[in-house]
Short mmCIF file of N, CA, C and O in Angstrom, two decimals:
data_model
loop_
_atom_site.label_atom_id
_atom_site.label_comp_id
_atom_site.label_asym_id
_atom_site.label_seq_id
_atom_site.Cartn_x
_atom_site.Cartn_y
_atom_site.Cartn_z
N MET R 53 112.28 136.22 184.58
CA MET R 53 111.59 136.78 185.45
C MET R 53 110.20 137.34 185.01
O MET R 53 109.18 137.06 185.93
N LEU R 54 109.94 137.77 183.92
CA LEU R 54 108.73 138.06 183.41
C LEU R 54 107.81 136.93 183.52
O LEU R 54 106.71 136.78 183.75
N THR R 55 108.27 135.88 182.82
CA THR R 55 107.90 134.29 182.76
C THR R 55 107.27 134.07 184.44
O THR R 55 106.09 133.65 184.52
N ALA R 56 108.07 134.17 185.17
CA ALA R 56 107.63 133.92 186.71
C ALA R 56 106.66 134.70 187.09
O ALA R 56 105.69 134.41 187.78
N LEU R 57 106.73 135.98 186.96
CA LEU R 57 105.78 136.89 187.39
C LEU R 57 104.31 136.82 186.66
O LEU R 57 103.20 136.39 187.28
N ILE R 58 104.26 136.37 185.44
CA ILE R 58 103.06 135.84 184.54
C ILE R 58 102.83 134.68 185.24
O ILE R 58 101.34 134.47 185.38
N LEU R 59 103.48 133.58 185.42
CA LEU R 59 103.04 132.29 185.77
C LEU R 59 102.64 132.52 187.32
O LEU R 59 101.27 131.88 187.84
N TYR R 60 103.08 133.56 188.14
CA TYR R 60 102.49 133.66 189.71
C TYR R 60 101.13 134.32 189.41
O TYR R 60 100.38 133.71 190.18
N GLY R 61 100.82 135.24 188.44
CA GLY R 61 99.41 135.67 188.30
C GLY R 61 98.40 134.64 187.99
O GLY R 61 97.09 134.62 188.30
N LEU R 62 98.97 133.68 187.01
CA LEU R 62 97.94 132.54 186.63
C LEU R 62 97.88 131.40 187.78
O LEU R 62 96.75 130.91 187.79
N LEU R 63 99.02 131.49 188.36
CA LEU R 63 98.85 130.13 189.34
C LEU R 63 98.10 130.46 190.77
O LEU R 63 97.91 129.70 191.48
N HIS R 64 98.29 131.65 191.04
CA HIS R 64 97.92 132.34 192.20
C HIS R 64 96.70 133.31 192.20
O HIS R 64 96.82 134.20 191.27
N ASP R 65 95.77 133.43 193.10
CA ASP R 65 94.75 134.47 193.28
C ASP R 65 95.46 135.77 193.57
O ASP R 65 95.53 135.93 195.05
N ILE R 66 95.82 136.66 192.86
CA ILE R 66 96.56 137.76 193.47
C ILE R 66 95.51 138.68 194.15
O ILE R 66 96.18 139.60 195.01
N SER R 67 94.21 138.55 193.93
CA SER R 67 93.51 139.53 194.91
C SER R 67 93.54 139.25 196.12
O SER R 67 93.33 140.28 197.09
N ARG R 68 94.33 138.26 196.62
CA ARG R 68 94.28 137.96 198.00
C ARG R 68 95.80 138.54 198.76
O ARG R 68 96.12 138.36 199.88
N LEU R 69 96.56 139.10 197.75
CA LEU R 69 97.89 139.38 198.11
C LEU R 69 97.56 140.82 198.87
O LEU R 69 96.79 141.82 198.31
N ALA R 70 98.49 141.40 199.75
CA ALA R 70 98.26 142.41 200.51
C ALA R 70 98.53 143.72 199.74
O ALA R 70 97.73 144.47 199.72
N LEU R 71 99.48 143.42 198.64
CA LEU R 71 99.55 144.73 197.82
C LEU R 71 98.36 145.06 197.15
O LEU R 71 97.89 146.10 196.94
N PHE R 72 97.20 143.88 196.67
CA PHE R 72 96.02 144.26 195.90
C PHE R 72 94.95 144.47 196.83
O PHE R 72 93.85 144.89 196.39
N GLN R 73 95.08 144.50 198.37
CA GLN R 73 94.22 144.86 199.08
C GLN R 73 94.46 146.21 199.70
O GLN R 73 93.54 146.53 200.33
N ASN R 74 95.49 147.02 199.45
CA ASN R 74 95.72 148.22 199.64
C ASN R 74 94.45 149.13 198.90
O ASN R 74 94.42 149.04 197.88
N PRO R 75 93.97 150.03 199.91
CA PRO R 75 92.50 150.57 199.23
C PRO R 75 93.05 151.46 198.14
O PRO R 75 92.23 151.92 197.28
N GLN R 76 94.31 152.01 198.30
CA GLN R 76 94.79 153.01 197.16
C GLN R 76 94.70 152.43 195.85
O GLN R 76 94.55 153.09 194.70
N LEU R 77 94.98 151.08 195.77
CA LEU R 77 95.20 150.38 194.57
C LEU R 77 93.83 149.80 194.36
O LEU R 77 93.45 149.94 193.06
N SER R 78 93.34 149.08 195.33
CA SER R 78 91.99 148.22 194.76
C SER R 78 90.77 149.26 194.51
O SER R 78 89.88 148.87 194.00
N GLU R 79 90.95 150.46 195.24
CA GLU R 79 89.48 151.36 194.80
C GLU R 79 89.92 152.20 193.75
O GLU R 79 89.22 152.94 193.22
N SER R 80 91.19 152.16 193.14
CA SER R 80 91.36 152.80 191.86
C SER R 80 90.74 152.51 190.76
O SER R 80 90.43 151.29 190.62
N SER R 81 90.77 153.16 189.72
CA SER R 81 89.93 152.64 188.59
C SER R 81 90.82 151.48 187.72
O SER R 81 90.28 150.49 187.28
N PHE R 82 92.01 151.69 187.78
CA PHE R 82 93.09 150.57 187.39
C PHE R 82 92.68 149.33 188.36
O PHE R 82 92.54 148.47 187.76
N GLY R 83 92.77 149.47 189.58
CA GLY R 83 92.60 148.25 190.39
C GLY R 83 90.98 147.60 190.26
O GLY R 83 91.17 146.44 190.28
N LYS R 84 90.15 148.35 189.88
CA LYS R 84 88.97 147.80 189.87
C LYS R 84 88.68 147.05 188.64
O LYS R 84 87.84 146.20 188.38
N ALA R 85 89.19 147.45 187.47
CA ALA R 85 89.51 146.54 186.26
C ALA R 85 90.45 145.41 186.45
O ALA R 85 90.19 144.45 186.05
N PHE R 86 91.66 145.79 186.81
CA PHE R 86 92.88 144.82 186.84
C PHE R 86 92.65 143.60 187.80
O PHE R 86 92.96 142.51 187.30
N ILE R 87 92.21 143.79 189.00
CA ILE R 87 91.99 142.71 189.88
C ILE R 87 91.10 141.84 189.54
O ILE R 87 91.46 140.60 189.57
N PRO R 88 89.96 142.22 189.06
CA PRO R 88 88.75 140.96 188.74
C PRO R 88 89.27 140.37 187.62
O PRO R 88 88.86 139.19 187.09
N PHE R 89 89.94 141.13 186.54
CA PHE R 89 90.48 140.57 185.24
C PHE R 89 91.28 139.37 185.44
O PHE R 89 91.37 138.45 184.89
N CYS R 90 92.27 139.67 186.63
CA CYS R 90 93.31 138.80 186.94
C CYS R 90 92.53 137.53 187.68
O CYS R 90 93.16 136.34 187.50
N THR R 91 91.79 137.90 188.49
CA THR R 91 91.01 136.72 189.16
C THR R 91 90.35 135.89 188.11
O THR R 91 90.28 134.35 188.35
N ARG R 92 89.57 136.08 186.98
CA ARG R 92 88.91 135.69 186.08
C ARG R 92 89.83 134.64 185.29
O ARG R 92 89.63 133.38 185.09
N LEU R 93 91.09 135.38 184.91
CA LEU R 93 92.10 134.69 184.25
C LEU R 93 92.59 133.51 184.92
O LEU R 93 92.97 132.27 184.26
N HIS R 94 92.86 133.76 186.23
CA HIS R 94 93.45 132.51 187.21
C HIS R 94 92.45 131.55 187.07
O HIS R 94 92.80 130.30 187.25
N HIS R 95 91.30 131.63 187.41
CA HIS R 95 90.27 130.64 187.62
C HIS R 95 90.23 129.87 186.07
O HIS R 95 90.03 128.71 186.10
N ALA R 96 90.20 130.44 185.01
CA ALA R 96 90.19 130.05 183.63
C ALA R 96 91.21 129.15 183.55
O ALA R 96 91.11 128.03 183.07
N PHE R 97 92.59 129.76 184.03
CA PHE R 97 93.78 128.84 183.49
C PHE R 97 93.72 127.72 184.53
O PHE R 97 94.11 126.68 184.12
N MET R 98 93.28 127.98 185.83
CA MET R 98 93.29 126.60 186.73
C MET R 98 92.58 125.50 186.23
O MET R 98 92.75 124.31 186.77
N ALA R 99 91.51 125.83 185.68
CA ALA R 99 90.56 124.83 185.15
C ALA R 99 91.33 123.77 184.35
O ALA R 99 91.06 122.61 184.35
N TYR R 100 92.25 124.36 183.60
CA TYR R 100 93.07 123.50 182.70
C TYR R 100 94.39 123.09 183.46
O TYR R 100 94.83 121.72 183.17
N PHE R 101 94.86 123.75 184.04
CA PHE R 101 96.20 123.53 184.78
C PHE R 101 96.11 122.30 185.90
O PHE R 101 96.85 121.49 185.91
N THR R 102 95.07 122.34 186.64
CA THR R 102 94.89 121.43 187.40
C THR R 102 94.58 119.78 186.79
O THR R 102 94.82 118.77 187.64
N ARG R 103 94.37 119.82 185.47
CA ARG R 103 94.36 118.50 184.77
C ARG R 103 95.77 117.85 184.56
O ARG R 103 96.00 116.68 184.17
N ILE R 104 96.98 118.81 184.81
CA ILE R 104 98.27 118.15 184.43
C ILE R 104 98.57 117.42 185.76
O ILE R 104 98.44 117.73 186.85
N PRO R 105 99.35 116.18 185.37
CA PRO R 105 99.70 115.55 186.52
C PRO R 105 100.97 116.30 187.35
O PRO R 105 101.54 116.98 186.87
N PHE R 106 100.96 115.95 188.55
CA PHE R 106 101.66 116.83 189.51
C PHE R 106 101.40 118.29 189.44
O PHE R 106 102.56 119.01 189.62
N TRP R 107 100.48 118.66 189.18
CA TRP R 107 100.24 120.26 189.13
C TRP R 107 100.33 120.87 190.45
O TRP R 107 100.85 122.17 190.56
N ARG R 108 100.19 120.23 191.64
CA ARG R 108 100.42 120.82 193.03
C ARG R 108 101.71 121.15 193.09
O ARG R 108 102.21 122.26 193.61
N LEU R 109 102.73 120.05 192.64
CA LEU R 109 104.16 120.38 193.06
C LEU R 109 104.63 121.76 191.75
O LEU R 109 105.52 122.38 192.31
N LEU R 110 104.01 121.67 190.55
CA LEU R 110 104.36 122.68 189.72
C LEU R 110 103.89 123.93 190.44
O LEU R 110 104.60 125.00 190.20
N ASN R 111 102.57 124.02 190.86
CA ASN R 111 102.19 125.18 191.45
C ASN R 111 102.96 125.68 192.69
O ASN R 111 103.26 127.00 192.80
N ASN R 112 103.21 124.94 193.33
CA ASN R 112 104.11 125.19 194.69
C ASN R 112 105.69 125.71 194.41
O ASN R 112 106.21 126.48 195.01
N TYR R 113 106.31 125.09 193.28
CA TYR R 113 107.70 125.27 193.07
C TYR R 113 108.28 125.97 191.79
O TYR R 113 109.22 126.38 191.76
N LEU R 114 107.28 125.76 190.83
CA LEU R 114 107.72 126.26 189.52
C LEU R 114 107.90 127.91 189.55
O LEU R 114 109.17 128.08 189.06
N VAL R 115 107.17 128.67 190.10
CA VAL R 115 107.53 129.98 190.02
C VAL R 115 108.68 130.45 190.97
O VAL R 115 109.52 131.35 190.54
N ASP R 116 108.79 129.70 192.06
CA ASP R 116 110.06 129.81 193.08
C ASP R 116 111.37 129.65 192.34
O ASP R 116 112.25 130.35 192.22
N ALA R 117 111.31 128.61 191.69
CA ALA R 117 112.64 128.13 190.74
C ALA R 117 112.92 129.00 189.50
O ALA R 117 113.97 129.57 189.43
N LEU R 118 111.99 129.53 189.04
CA LEU R 118 112.19 130.67 187.88
C LEU R 118 112.41 131.72 188.40
O LEU R 118 113.44 132.50 187.87
N TRP R 119 111.96 132.25 189.45
CA TRP R 119 112.39 133.72 189.83
C TRP R 119 114.02 133.53 190.42
O TRP R 119 114.67 134.38 190.17
N PHE R 120 114.29 132.27 191.16
CA PHE R 120 115.50 132.25 191.45
C PHE R 120 116.53 132.13 190.70
O PHE R 120 117.66 132.53 190.68
N ILE R 121 116.32 131.28 189.47
CA ILE R 121 117.23 131.05 188.35
C ILE R 121 117.47 132.29 187.64
O ILE R 121 118.67 132.69 187.48
N SER R 122 116.42 133.14 187.34
CA SER R 122 116.76 134.25 186.58
C SER R 122 117.30 135.40 187.56
O SER R 122 118.15 136.06 187.13
N PHE R 123 117.13 135.43 188.59
CA PHE R 123 117.82 136.28 189.68
C PHE R 123 119.18 135.96 189.98
O PHE R 123 120.07 136.94 189.72
N THR R 124 119.54 134.55 190.02
CA THR R 124 120.83 134.06 189.82
C THR R 124 121.72 134.51 188.53
O THR R 124 122.82 134.69 188.81
N LEU R 125 120.89 134.04 187.51
CA LEU R 125 121.94 134.41 186.23
C LEU R 125 122.25 135.83 186.11
O LEU R 125 122.83 136.33 185.42
N TYR R 126 121.04 136.64 186.61
CA TYR R 126 121.07 138.14 186.51
C TYR R 126 122.06 138.59 187.32
O TYR R 126 123.01 139.33 186.78
N MET R 127 122.23 138.15 188.44
CA MET R 127 123.32 138.42 189.55
C MET R 127 124.85 138.10 188.71
O MET R 127 125.76 138.73 188.82
N GLN R 128 124.83 136.95 188.19
CA GLN R 128 126.06 136.22 187.59
C GLN R 128 126.56 137.07 186.26
O GLN R 128 127.71 137.40 186.32
N SER R 129 125.47 137.80 185.59
CA SER R 129 125.91 138.64 184.47
C SER R 129 126.53 140.06 185.15
O SER R 129 127.50 140.54 184.52
N LEU R 130 126.14 140.45 186.31
CA LEU R 130 126.56 141.61 187.01
C LEU R 130 128.05 141.43 187.64
O LEU R 130 128.95 142.11 187.58
N LEU R 131 128.03 140.23 188.29
CA LEU R 131 129.26 139.91 189.06
C LEU R 131 129.66 138.66 188.93
O LEU R 131 129.05 137.56 189.52
N ASP R 132 130.46 138.18 188.26
CA ASP R 132 130.94 136.70 187.76
C ASP R 132 132.17 136.48 188.86
O ASP R 132 133.07 136.24 188.44
N ARG R 133 131.78 136.15 190.15
CA ARG R 133 132.74 135.76 190.88
C ARG R 133 131.97 134.70 192.03
O ARG R 133 130.64 134.89 191.93
N PRO R 134 132.77 134.06 192.64
CA PRO R 134 132.09 133.03 193.73
C PRO R 134 131.04 133.76 194.66
O PRO R 134 130.03 133.23 195.03
N LEU R 135 131.51 134.97 194.83
CA LEU R 135 130.85 135.81 195.80
C LEU R 135 129.29 136.00 195.40
O LEU R 135 128.33 136.02 196.23
N ASN R 136 129.10 135.94 194.15
CA ASN R 136 127.70 136.03 193.54
C ASN R 136 126.82 134.82 194.15
O ASN R 136 125.66 135.07 194.54
N TYR R 137 127.38 133.52 194.18
CA TYR R 137 126.41 132.71 194.72
C TYR R 137 125.97 132.71 196.16
O TYR R 137 125.08 132.62 196.77
N VAL R 138 127.18 133.46 196.87
CA VAL R 138 126.79 133.66 198.57
C VAL R 138 125.61 134.81 198.39
O VAL R 138 124.75 134.82 199.24
N LEU R 139 125.66 135.83 197.64
CA LEU R 139 124.82 136.75 197.56
C LEU R 139 123.53 136.41 197.20
O LEU R 139 122.37 136.72 197.98
N CYS R 140 123.39 135.57 196.55
CA CYS R 140 122.28 134.95 195.78
C CYS R 140 121.45 134.33 197.12
O CYS R 140 120.42 134.00 197.24
N ILE R 141 122.22 133.31 197.71
CA ILE R 141 121.65 132.28 198.78
C ILE R 141 121.24 133.33 199.87
O ILE R 141 120.14 133.02 200.43
N VAL R 142 122.10 134.11 200.16
CA VAL R 142 121.54 135.16 201.34
C VAL R 142 120.36 135.85 200.84
O VAL R 142 119.37 136.25 201.81
N MET R 143 120.19 136.34 199.68
CA MET R 143 118.91 137.10 199.37
C MET R 143 117.70 135.96 199.37
O MET R 143 116.75 136.33 199.83
N ALA R 144 117.95 134.65 198.86
CA ALA R 144 117.16 133.63 199.11
C ALA R 144 116.28 133.45 200.45
O ALA R 144 115.35 133.22 200.69
N VAL R 145 117.42 133.15 201.38
CA VAL R 145 117.17 132.89 202.73
C VAL R 145 116.43 134.02 203.39
O VAL R 145 115.59 133.76 203.96
N THR R 146 116.91 135.35 203.07
CA THR R 146 116.09 136.51 203.75
C THR R 146 114.75 136.74 203.14
O THR R 146 113.99 136.90 203.96
N SER R 147 114.66 136.39 201.77
CA SER R 147 113.33 136.45 201.18
C SER R 147 112.27 135.40 201.93
O SER R 147 111.36 135.75 202.23
N GLU R 148 112.85 134.20 201.97
CA GLU R 148 111.84 133.06 202.68
C GLU R 148 111.80 133.14 204.07
O GLU R 148 110.67 133.10 204.59
N CYS R 149 112.88 133.58 204.85
CA CYS R 149 112.59 133.88 206.21
C CYS R 149 111.98 135.10 206.55
O CYS R 149 110.86 135.18 207.56
N SER R 150 111.76 136.06 205.63
CA SER R 150 110.99 137.30 205.95
C SER R 150 109.49 136.93 205.96
O SER R 150 108.79 137.60 206.68
N GLN R 151 109.10 135.72 205.35
CA GLN R 151 107.79 135.09 205.37
C GLN R 151 107.24 134.83 206.74
O GLN R 151 106.03 134.65 206.97
N LEU R 152 108.18 134.55 207.70
CA LEU R 152 108.08 134.01 208.90
C LEU R 152 107.67 135.35 209.61
O LEU R 152 106.59 135.41 210.55
N LEU R 153 108.16 136.53 209.26
CA LEU R 153 107.79 137.64 210.03
C LEU R 153 106.56 138.39 209.63
O LEU R 153 105.84 139.15 210.20
N PHE R 154 106.54 138.34 208.09
CA PHE R 154 105.52 139.11 207.70
C PHE R 154 104.76 138.06 206.76
O PHE R 154 104.94 137.81 205.58
N PRO R 155 103.53 137.38 207.29
CA PRO R 155 102.80 136.45 206.63
C PRO R 155 102.22 136.69 205.29
O PRO R 155 102.06 136.00 204.37
N GLN R 156 101.89 137.93 205.35
CA GLN R 156 101.26 138.50 204.07
C GLN R 156 102.28 138.46 202.61
O GLN R 156 101.79 138.58 201.54
N LEU R 157 103.54 138.27 202.90
CA LEU R 157 104.42 138.08 201.93
C LEU R 157 104.44 136.48 201.23
O LEU R 157 104.84 136.49 200.29
N GLY R 158 103.76 135.74 201.99
CA GLY R 158 103.79 134.36 201.72
C GLY R 158 103.92 133.31 202.83
O GLY R 158 103.79 133.76 203.97
N THR R 159 103.98 131.98 202.41
CA THR R 159 104.03 131.09 203.55
C THR R 159 105.68 130.50 203.62
O THR R 159 106.22 130.12 202.35
N PHE R 160 106.14 130.40 204.75
CA PHE R 160 107.62 130.01 204.73
C PHE R 160 107.54 128.56 204.40
O PHE R 160 106.66 127.69 204.95
N ASP R 161 108.54 127.98 203.37
CA ASP R 161 108.66 126.77 203.15
C ASP R 161 109.99 126.25 203.03
O ASP R 161 110.83 127.03 202.24
N PRO R 162 110.43 125.49 203.95
CA PRO R 162 112.02 124.84 204.00
C PRO R 162 112.16 124.36 202.65
O PRO R 162 113.43 124.30 202.41
N CYS R 163 111.28 123.69 202.04
CA CYS R 163 111.67 123.12 200.81
C CYS R 163 112.00 123.97 199.87
O CYS R 163 112.90 123.62 198.93
N ASP R 164 111.68 125.33 199.85
CA ASP R 164 112.09 126.40 198.99
C ASP R 164 113.48 126.69 199.09
O ASP R 164 114.35 126.85 198.18
N LEU R 165 114.03 126.52 200.27
CA LEU R 165 115.52 126.76 200.51
C LEU R 165 116.29 125.74 200.10
O LEU R 165 117.30 126.01 199.45
N LEU R 166 115.66 124.63 200.08
CA LEU R 166 116.34 123.30 199.45
C LEU R 166 116.56 123.46 198.01
O LEU R 166 117.51 122.99 197.42
N LEU R 167 115.53 123.74 197.42
CA LEU R 167 115.44 124.10 195.77
C LEU R 167 116.37 125.09 195.46
O LEU R 167 117.04 125.07 194.57
N TYR R 168 116.26 126.30 196.42
CA TYR R 168 117.35 127.11 196.04
C TYR R 168 119.00 126.72 196.19
O TYR R 168 119.43 127.08 195.30
N ALA R 169 119.16 125.85 197.01
CA ALA R 169 120.58 125.38 197.20
C ALA R 169 120.82 124.44 196.11
O ALA R 169 121.95 124.34 195.45
N ALA R 170 119.85 123.64 195.74
CA ALA R 170 119.87 122.80 194.58
C ALA R 170 120.34 123.52 193.29
O ALA R 170 120.91 123.10 192.42
N ILE R 171 119.43 124.72 192.92
CA ILE R 171 119.60 125.26 191.77
C ILE R 171 120.98 125.99 191.83
O ILE R 171 121.64 125.99 190.62
N LEU R 172 121.37 126.54 192.93
CA LEU R 172 122.83 127.24 192.88
C LEU R 172 123.71 126.19 192.73
O LEU R 172 125.04 126.31 192.12
N ALA R 173 123.68 124.86 193.43
CA ALA R 173 124.70 123.76 193.18
C ALA R 173 124.84 123.42 191.67
O ALA R 173 126.04 123.30 190.98
N ALA R 174 123.65 123.24 190.94
CA ALA R 174 123.75 123.07 189.44
C ALA R 174 124.34 124.14 188.65
O ALA R 174 125.03 123.80 187.89
N LEU R 175 123.84 125.22 189.04
CA LEU R 175 124.47 126.49 188.15
C LEU R 175 125.94 126.46 188.39
O LEU R 175 126.71 126.89 187.63
N PHE R 176 126.51 126.41 189.67
CA PHE R 176 127.79 126.28 189.98
C PHE R 176 128.54 125.21 189.40
O PHE R 176 129.76 125.64 188.89
N MET R 177 128.13 124.07 189.48
CA MET R 177 128.67 122.93 188.84
C MET R 177 128.90 122.99 187.21
O MET R 177 129.89 122.81 186.62
N ARG R 178 127.73 123.47 186.65
CA ARG R 178 127.81 124.07 185.17
C ARG R 178 128.76 124.80 184.94
O ARG R 178 129.57 124.75 183.86
N LYS R 179 128.86 126.03 185.56
CA LYS R 179 129.99 127.06 185.52
C LYS R 179 131.27 126.32 185.43
O LYS R 179 132.31 126.81 184.75
N LYS R 180 131.49 125.47 186.67
CA LYS R 180 132.90 124.97 186.86
C LYS R 180 133.36 124.08 185.78
O LYS R 180 134.51 124.09 185.53
N ASN R 181 132.31 123.26 185.49
CA ASN R 181 132.52 122.21 184.43
C ASN R 181 131.63 122.36 183.27
O ASN R 181 130.77 121.50 183.06
N PRO R 182 131.88 123.35 182.38
CA PRO R 182 130.90 123.48 181.27
C PRO R 182 130.93 122.25 180.38
O PRO R 182 132.10 121.74 180.26
N ALA R 183 129.86 122.04 179.86
CA ALA R 183 129.85 120.88 178.75
C ALA R 183 130.79 121.17 177.46
O ALA R 183 130.74 122.04 177.05
N ASN R 184 131.31 120.08 176.91
CA ASN R 184 132.44 120.40 175.93
C ASN R 184 131.47 120.16 174.71
O ASN R 184 130.84 119.07 174.54
N PRO R 185 131.47 120.97 173.71
CA PRO R 185 130.37 120.83 172.44
C PRO R 185 131.09 119.72 171.56
O PRO R 185 132.49 119.53 171.70
N VAL R 186 130.52 118.98 170.99
CA VAL R 186 130.83 117.98 170.12
C VAL R 186 131.31 118.55 168.72
O VAL R 186 130.78 119.18 168.29
#
């Protein structure tokens, strides 16, 4: 999850997020130092990142995949039952659909839902049929 948060900060301009536009944060001494630092770091990182083939695909889906995989694995460690997969997909659908109601949370993307379903299917299949070590 930490990797997903760091990558999100590097791949997106966090100064445009509603959280960082809150005057209590943006006008604080922490906000006045942290937000410009993150913006400069983002611009420097993107100068190199945009040279990678398929960078737009990675930019749009890598962070989503990482947070969902980490969330699912965390939930699996807490609750090792098939219900875990239902809880994870409900959380993912709720999170994604909330972006329709609250645009400041992000942009709704049905491909994200397909990505989450594919991740769940892969993790479920791996759990059901673990690879036999040689």
